[in-house]
Tab-separated table of N, CA, C and O in Angstrom:
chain	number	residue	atom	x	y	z
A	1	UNK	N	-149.415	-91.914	20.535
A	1	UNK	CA	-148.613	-90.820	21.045
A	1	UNK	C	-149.187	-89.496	20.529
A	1	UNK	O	-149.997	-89.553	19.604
A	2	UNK	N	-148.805	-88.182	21.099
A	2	UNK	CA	-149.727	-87.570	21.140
A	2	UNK	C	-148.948	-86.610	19.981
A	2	UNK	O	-147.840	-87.085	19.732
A	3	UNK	N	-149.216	-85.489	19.278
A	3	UNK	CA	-148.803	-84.801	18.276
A	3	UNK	C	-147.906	-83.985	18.053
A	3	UNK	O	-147.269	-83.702	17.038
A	4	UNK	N	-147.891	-83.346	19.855
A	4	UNK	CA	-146.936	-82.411	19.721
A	4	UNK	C	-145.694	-82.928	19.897
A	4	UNK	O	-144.745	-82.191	19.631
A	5	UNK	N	-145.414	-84.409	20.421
A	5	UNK	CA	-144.629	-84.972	20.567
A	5	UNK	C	-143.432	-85.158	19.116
A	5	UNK	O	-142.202	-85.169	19.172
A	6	UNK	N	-144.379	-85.295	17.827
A	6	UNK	CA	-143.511	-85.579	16.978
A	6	UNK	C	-142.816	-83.808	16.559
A	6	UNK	O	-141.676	-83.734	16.102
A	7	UNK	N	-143.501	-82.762	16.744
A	7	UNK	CA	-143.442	-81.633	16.404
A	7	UNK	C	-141.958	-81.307	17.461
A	7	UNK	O	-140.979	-80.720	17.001
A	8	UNK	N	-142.012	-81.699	18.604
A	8	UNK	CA	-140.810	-81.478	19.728
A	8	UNK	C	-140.299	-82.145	18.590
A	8	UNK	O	-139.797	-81.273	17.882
A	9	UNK	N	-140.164	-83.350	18.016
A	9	UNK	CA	-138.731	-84.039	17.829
A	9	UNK	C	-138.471	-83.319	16.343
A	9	UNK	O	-137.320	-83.442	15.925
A	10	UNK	N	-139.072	-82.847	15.800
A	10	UNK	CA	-138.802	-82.400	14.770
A	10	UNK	C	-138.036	-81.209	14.852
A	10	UNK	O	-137.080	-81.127	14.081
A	11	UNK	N	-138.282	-80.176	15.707
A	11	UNK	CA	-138.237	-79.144	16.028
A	11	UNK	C	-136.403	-79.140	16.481
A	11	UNK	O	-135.572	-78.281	16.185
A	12	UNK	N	-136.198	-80.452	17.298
A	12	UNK	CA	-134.991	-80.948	17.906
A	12	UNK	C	-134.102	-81.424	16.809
A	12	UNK	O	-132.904	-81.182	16.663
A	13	UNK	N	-134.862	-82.116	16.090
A	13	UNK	CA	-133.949	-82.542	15.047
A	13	UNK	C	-133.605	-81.606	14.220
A	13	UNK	O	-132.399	-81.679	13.982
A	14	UNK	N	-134.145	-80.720	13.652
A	14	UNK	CA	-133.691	-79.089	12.961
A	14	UNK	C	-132.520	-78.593	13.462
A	14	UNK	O	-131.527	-78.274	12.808
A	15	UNK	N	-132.688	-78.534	14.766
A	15	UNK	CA	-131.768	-77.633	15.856
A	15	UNK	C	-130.574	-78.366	15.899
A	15	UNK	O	-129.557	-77.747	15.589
A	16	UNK	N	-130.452	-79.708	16.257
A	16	UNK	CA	-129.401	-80.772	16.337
A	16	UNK	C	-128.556	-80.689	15.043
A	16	UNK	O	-127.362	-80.395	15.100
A	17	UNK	N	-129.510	-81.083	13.280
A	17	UNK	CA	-128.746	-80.825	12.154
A	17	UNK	C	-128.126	-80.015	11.993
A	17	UNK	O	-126.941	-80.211	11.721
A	18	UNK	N	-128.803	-78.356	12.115
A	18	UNK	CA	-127.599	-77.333	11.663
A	18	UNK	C	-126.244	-77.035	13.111
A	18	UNK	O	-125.099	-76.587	13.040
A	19	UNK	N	-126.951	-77.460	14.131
A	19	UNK	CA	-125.775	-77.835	15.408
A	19	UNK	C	-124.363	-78.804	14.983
A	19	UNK	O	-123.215	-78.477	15.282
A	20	UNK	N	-124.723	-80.005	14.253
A	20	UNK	CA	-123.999	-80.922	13.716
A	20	UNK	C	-123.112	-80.367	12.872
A	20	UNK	O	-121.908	-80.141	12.995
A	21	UNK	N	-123.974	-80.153	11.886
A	21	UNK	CA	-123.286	-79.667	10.720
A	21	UNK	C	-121.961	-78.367	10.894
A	21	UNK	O	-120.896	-78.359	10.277
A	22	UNK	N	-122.430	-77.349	11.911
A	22	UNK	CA	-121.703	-76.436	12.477
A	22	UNK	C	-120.406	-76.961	13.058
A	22	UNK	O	-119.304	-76.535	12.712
A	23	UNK	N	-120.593	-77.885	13.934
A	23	UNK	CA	-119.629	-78.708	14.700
A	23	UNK	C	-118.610	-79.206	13.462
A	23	UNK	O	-117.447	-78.805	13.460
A	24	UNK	N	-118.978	-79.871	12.679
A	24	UNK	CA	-118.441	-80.971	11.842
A	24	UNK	C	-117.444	-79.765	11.144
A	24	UNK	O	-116.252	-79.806	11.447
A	25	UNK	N	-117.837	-78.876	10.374
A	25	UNK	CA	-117.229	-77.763	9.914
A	25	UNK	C	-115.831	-76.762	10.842
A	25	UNK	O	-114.952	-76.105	10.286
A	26	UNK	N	-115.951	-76.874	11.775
A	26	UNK	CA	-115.196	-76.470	12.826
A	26	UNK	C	-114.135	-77.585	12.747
A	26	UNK	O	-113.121	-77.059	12.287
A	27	UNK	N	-113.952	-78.694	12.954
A	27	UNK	CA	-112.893	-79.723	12.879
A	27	UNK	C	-111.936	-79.460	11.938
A	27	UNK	O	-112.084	-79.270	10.730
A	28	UNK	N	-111.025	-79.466	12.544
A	28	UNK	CA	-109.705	-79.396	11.455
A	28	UNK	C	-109.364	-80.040	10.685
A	28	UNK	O	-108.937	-80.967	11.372
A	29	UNK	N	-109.154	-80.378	9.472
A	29	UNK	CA	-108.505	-81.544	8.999
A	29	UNK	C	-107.446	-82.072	8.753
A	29	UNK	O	-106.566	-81.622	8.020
A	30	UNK	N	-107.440	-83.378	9.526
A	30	UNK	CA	-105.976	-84.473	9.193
A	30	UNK	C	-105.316	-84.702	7.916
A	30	UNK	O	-104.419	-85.535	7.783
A	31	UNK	N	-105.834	-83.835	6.811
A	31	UNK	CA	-104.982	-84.237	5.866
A	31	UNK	C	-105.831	-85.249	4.993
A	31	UNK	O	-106.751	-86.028	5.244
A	32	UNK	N	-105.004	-84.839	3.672
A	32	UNK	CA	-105.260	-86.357	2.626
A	32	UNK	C	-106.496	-86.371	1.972
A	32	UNK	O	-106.777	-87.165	1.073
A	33	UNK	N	-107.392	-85.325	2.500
A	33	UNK	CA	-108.975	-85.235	1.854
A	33	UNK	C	-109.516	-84.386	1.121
A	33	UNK	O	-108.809	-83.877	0.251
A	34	UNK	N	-110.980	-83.955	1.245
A	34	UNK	CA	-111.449	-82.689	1.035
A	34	UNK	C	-110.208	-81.234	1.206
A	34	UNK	O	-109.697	-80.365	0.501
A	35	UNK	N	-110.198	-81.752	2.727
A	35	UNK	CA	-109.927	-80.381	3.305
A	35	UNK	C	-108.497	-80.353	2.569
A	35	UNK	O	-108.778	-79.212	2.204
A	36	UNK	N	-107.653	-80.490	2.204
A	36	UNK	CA	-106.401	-80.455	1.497
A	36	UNK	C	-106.353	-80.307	0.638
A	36	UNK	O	-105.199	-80.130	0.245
A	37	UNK	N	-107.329	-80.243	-0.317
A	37	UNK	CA	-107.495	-79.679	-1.774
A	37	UNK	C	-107.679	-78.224	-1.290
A	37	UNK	O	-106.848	-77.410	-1.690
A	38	UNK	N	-108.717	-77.779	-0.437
A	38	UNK	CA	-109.129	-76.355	0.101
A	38	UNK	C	-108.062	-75.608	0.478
A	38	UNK	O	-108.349	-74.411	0.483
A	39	UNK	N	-106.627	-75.908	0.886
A	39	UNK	CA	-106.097	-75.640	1.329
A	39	UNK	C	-106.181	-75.981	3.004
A	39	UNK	O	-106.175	-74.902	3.597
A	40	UNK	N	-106.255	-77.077	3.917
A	40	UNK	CA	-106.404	-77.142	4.685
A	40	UNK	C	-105.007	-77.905	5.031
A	40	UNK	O	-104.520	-77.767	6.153
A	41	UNK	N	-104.497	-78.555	4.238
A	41	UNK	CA	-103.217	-79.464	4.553
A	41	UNK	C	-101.828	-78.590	4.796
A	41	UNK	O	-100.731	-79.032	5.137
A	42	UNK	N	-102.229	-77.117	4.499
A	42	UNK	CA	-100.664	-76.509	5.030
A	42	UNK	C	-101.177	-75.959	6.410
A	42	UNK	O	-101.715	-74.866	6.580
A	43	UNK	N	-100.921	-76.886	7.341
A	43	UNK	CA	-101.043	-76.687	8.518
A	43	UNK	C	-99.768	-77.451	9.628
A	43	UNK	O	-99.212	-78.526	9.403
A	44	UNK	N	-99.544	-76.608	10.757
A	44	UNK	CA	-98.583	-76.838	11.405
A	44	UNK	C	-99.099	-78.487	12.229
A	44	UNK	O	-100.272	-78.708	12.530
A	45	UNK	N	-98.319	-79.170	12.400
A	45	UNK	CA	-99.003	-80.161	13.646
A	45	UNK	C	-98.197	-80.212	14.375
A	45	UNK	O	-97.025	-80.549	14.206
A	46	UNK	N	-99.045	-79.678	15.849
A	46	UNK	CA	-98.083	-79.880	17.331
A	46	UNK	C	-98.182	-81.259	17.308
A	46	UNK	O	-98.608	-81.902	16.348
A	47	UNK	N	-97.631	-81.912	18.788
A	47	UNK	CA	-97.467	-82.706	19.245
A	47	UNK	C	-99.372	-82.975	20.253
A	47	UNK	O	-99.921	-82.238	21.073
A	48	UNK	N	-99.797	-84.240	19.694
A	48	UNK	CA	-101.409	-84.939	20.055
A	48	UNK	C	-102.304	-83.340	19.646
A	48	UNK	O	-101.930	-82.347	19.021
A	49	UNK	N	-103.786	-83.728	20.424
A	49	UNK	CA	-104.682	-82.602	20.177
A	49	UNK	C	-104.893	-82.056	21.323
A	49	UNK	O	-104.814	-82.788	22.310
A	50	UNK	N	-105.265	-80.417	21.531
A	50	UNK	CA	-105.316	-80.056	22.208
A	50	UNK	C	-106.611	-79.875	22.877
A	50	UNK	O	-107.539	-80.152	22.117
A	51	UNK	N	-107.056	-79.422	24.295
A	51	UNK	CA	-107.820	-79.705	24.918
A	51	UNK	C	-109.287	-79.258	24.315
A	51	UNK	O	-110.338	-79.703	24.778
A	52	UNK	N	-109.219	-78.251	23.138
A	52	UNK	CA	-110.295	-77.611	22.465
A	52	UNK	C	-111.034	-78.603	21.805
A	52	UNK	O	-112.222	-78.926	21.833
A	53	UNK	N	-109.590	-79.195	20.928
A	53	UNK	CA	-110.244	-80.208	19.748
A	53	UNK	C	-110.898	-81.346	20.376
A	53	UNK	O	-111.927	-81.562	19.735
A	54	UNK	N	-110.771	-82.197	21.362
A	54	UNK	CA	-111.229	-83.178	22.184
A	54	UNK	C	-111.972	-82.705	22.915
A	54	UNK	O	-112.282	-83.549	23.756
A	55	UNK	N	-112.689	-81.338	23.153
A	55	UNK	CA	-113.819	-80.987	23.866
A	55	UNK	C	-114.755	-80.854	22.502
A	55	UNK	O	-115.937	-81.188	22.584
A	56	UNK	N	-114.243	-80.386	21.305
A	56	UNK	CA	-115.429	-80.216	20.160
A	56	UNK	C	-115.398	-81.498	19.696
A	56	UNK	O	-116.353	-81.682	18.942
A	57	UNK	N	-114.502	-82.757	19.859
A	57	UNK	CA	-115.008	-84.482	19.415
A	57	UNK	C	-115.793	-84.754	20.329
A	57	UNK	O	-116.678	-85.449	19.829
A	58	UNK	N	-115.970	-84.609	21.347
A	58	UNK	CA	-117.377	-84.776	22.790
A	58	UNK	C	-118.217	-84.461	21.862
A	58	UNK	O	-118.865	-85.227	21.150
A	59	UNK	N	-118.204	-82.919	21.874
A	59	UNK	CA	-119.800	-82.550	21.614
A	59	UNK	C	-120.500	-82.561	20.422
A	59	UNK	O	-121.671	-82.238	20.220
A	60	UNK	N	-119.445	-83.070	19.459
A	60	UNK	CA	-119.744	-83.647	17.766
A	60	UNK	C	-119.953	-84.396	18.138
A	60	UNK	O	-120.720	-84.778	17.254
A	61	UNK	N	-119.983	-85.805	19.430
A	61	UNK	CA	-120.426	-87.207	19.245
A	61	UNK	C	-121.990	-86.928	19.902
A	61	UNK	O	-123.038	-87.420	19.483
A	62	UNK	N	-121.842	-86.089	20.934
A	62	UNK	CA	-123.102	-85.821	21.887
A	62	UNK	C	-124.218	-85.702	21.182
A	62	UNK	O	-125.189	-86.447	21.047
A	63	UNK	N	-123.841	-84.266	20.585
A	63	UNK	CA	-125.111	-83.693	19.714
A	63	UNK	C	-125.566	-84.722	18.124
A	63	UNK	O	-126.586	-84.556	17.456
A	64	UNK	N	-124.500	-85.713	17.867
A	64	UNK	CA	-124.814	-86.702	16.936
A	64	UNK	C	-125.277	-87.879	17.651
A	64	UNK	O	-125.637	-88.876	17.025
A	65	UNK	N	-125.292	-87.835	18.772
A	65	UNK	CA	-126.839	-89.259	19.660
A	65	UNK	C	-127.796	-88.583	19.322
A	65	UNK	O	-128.577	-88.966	18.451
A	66	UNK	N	-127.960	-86.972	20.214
A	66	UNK	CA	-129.154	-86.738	20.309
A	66	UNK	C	-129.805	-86.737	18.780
A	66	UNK	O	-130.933	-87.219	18.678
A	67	UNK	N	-129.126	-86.199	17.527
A	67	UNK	CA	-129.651	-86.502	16.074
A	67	UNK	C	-130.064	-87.734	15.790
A	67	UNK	O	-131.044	-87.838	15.053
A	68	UNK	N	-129.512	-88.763	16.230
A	68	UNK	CA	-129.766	-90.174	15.782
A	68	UNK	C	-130.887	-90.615	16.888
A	68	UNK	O	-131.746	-91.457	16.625
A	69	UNK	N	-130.815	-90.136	17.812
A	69	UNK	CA	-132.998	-90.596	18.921
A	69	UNK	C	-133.795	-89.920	18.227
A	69	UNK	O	-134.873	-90.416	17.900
A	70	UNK	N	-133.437	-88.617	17.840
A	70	UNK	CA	-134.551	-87.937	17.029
A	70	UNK	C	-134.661	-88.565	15.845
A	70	UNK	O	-135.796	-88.513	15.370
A	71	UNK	N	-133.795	-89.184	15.168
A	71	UNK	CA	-133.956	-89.878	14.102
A	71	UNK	C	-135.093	-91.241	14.116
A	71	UNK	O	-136.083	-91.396	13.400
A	72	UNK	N	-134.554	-92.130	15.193
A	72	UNK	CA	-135.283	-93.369	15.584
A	72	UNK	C	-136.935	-92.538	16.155
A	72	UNK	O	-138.053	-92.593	15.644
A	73	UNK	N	-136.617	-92.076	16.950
A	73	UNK	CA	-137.880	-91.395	17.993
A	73	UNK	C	-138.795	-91.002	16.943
A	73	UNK	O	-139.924	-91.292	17.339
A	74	UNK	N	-138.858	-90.341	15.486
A	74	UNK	CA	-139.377	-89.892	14.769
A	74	UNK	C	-139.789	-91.406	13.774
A	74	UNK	O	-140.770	-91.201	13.059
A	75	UNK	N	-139.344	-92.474	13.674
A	75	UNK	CA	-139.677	-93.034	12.893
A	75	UNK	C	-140.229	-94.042	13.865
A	75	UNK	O	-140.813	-94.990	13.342
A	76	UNK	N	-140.150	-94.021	15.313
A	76	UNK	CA	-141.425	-94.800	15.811
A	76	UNK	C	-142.490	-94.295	16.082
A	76	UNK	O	-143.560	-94.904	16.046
A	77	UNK	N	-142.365	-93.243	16.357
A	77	UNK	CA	-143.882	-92.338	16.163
A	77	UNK	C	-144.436	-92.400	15.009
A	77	UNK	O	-145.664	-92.313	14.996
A	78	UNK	N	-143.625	-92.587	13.554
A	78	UNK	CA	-144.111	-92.650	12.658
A	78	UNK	C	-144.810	-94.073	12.481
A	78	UNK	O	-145.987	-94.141	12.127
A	79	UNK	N	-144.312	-94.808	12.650
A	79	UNK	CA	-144.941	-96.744	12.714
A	79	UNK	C	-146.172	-96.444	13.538
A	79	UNK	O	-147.145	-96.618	12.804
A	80	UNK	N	-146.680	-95.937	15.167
A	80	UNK	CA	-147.116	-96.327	15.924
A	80	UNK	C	-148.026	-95.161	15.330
A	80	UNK	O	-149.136	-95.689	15.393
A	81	UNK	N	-148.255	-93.678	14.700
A	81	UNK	CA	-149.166	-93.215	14.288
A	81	UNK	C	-149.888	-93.900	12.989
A	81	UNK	O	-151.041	-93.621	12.661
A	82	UNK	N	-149.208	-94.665	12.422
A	82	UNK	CA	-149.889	-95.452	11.021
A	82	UNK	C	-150.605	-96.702	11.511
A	82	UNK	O	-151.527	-97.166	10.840
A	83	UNK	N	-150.205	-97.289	12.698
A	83	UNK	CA	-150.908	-98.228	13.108
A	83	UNK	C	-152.409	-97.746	13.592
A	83	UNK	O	-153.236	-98.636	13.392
A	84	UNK	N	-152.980	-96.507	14.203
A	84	UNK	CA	-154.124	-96.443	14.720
A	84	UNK	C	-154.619	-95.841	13.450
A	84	UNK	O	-155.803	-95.525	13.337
């Protein structure tokens, strides 16, 4: 495989981590954890989640595939460049 190929996935995987990480930080927390020591547990709870929070669990799962191909994708390029 050719070089710039691993450089794209690297490049993707950079972009994807601090994407992730951004995402993950944005989530509210349910209580009982981290976030409740921080002060995150004095919070009101409506009734289920609203259409925001279940559009940012999409794209926290989305953008955590595309992290995890770049993950795999990078470590078969890595096998198949050590083989030649």
């Amino acid at each position: 495989m050719p070089i710039w190929f691993a450089y794209t996935l690297i490049v993707l995987l950079v972009i994807t981590s601090v994407l992730l990480t951004m995402l993950i930080l944005l989530h509210r927390g349910k209580g009982g954890g981290l976030s409740s020591m921080f002060g995150g547990g004095v919070s009101s709870s409506l009734a289920g989640s609203s259409v925001a929070e279940k559009n940012l669990d999409r794209y926290t799962v989305l953008v955590g595939i595309v992290w995890f191909a770049c993950i795999v994708g990078l470590g078969l390029w890595l096998r198949l460049a050590m083989n030649t």
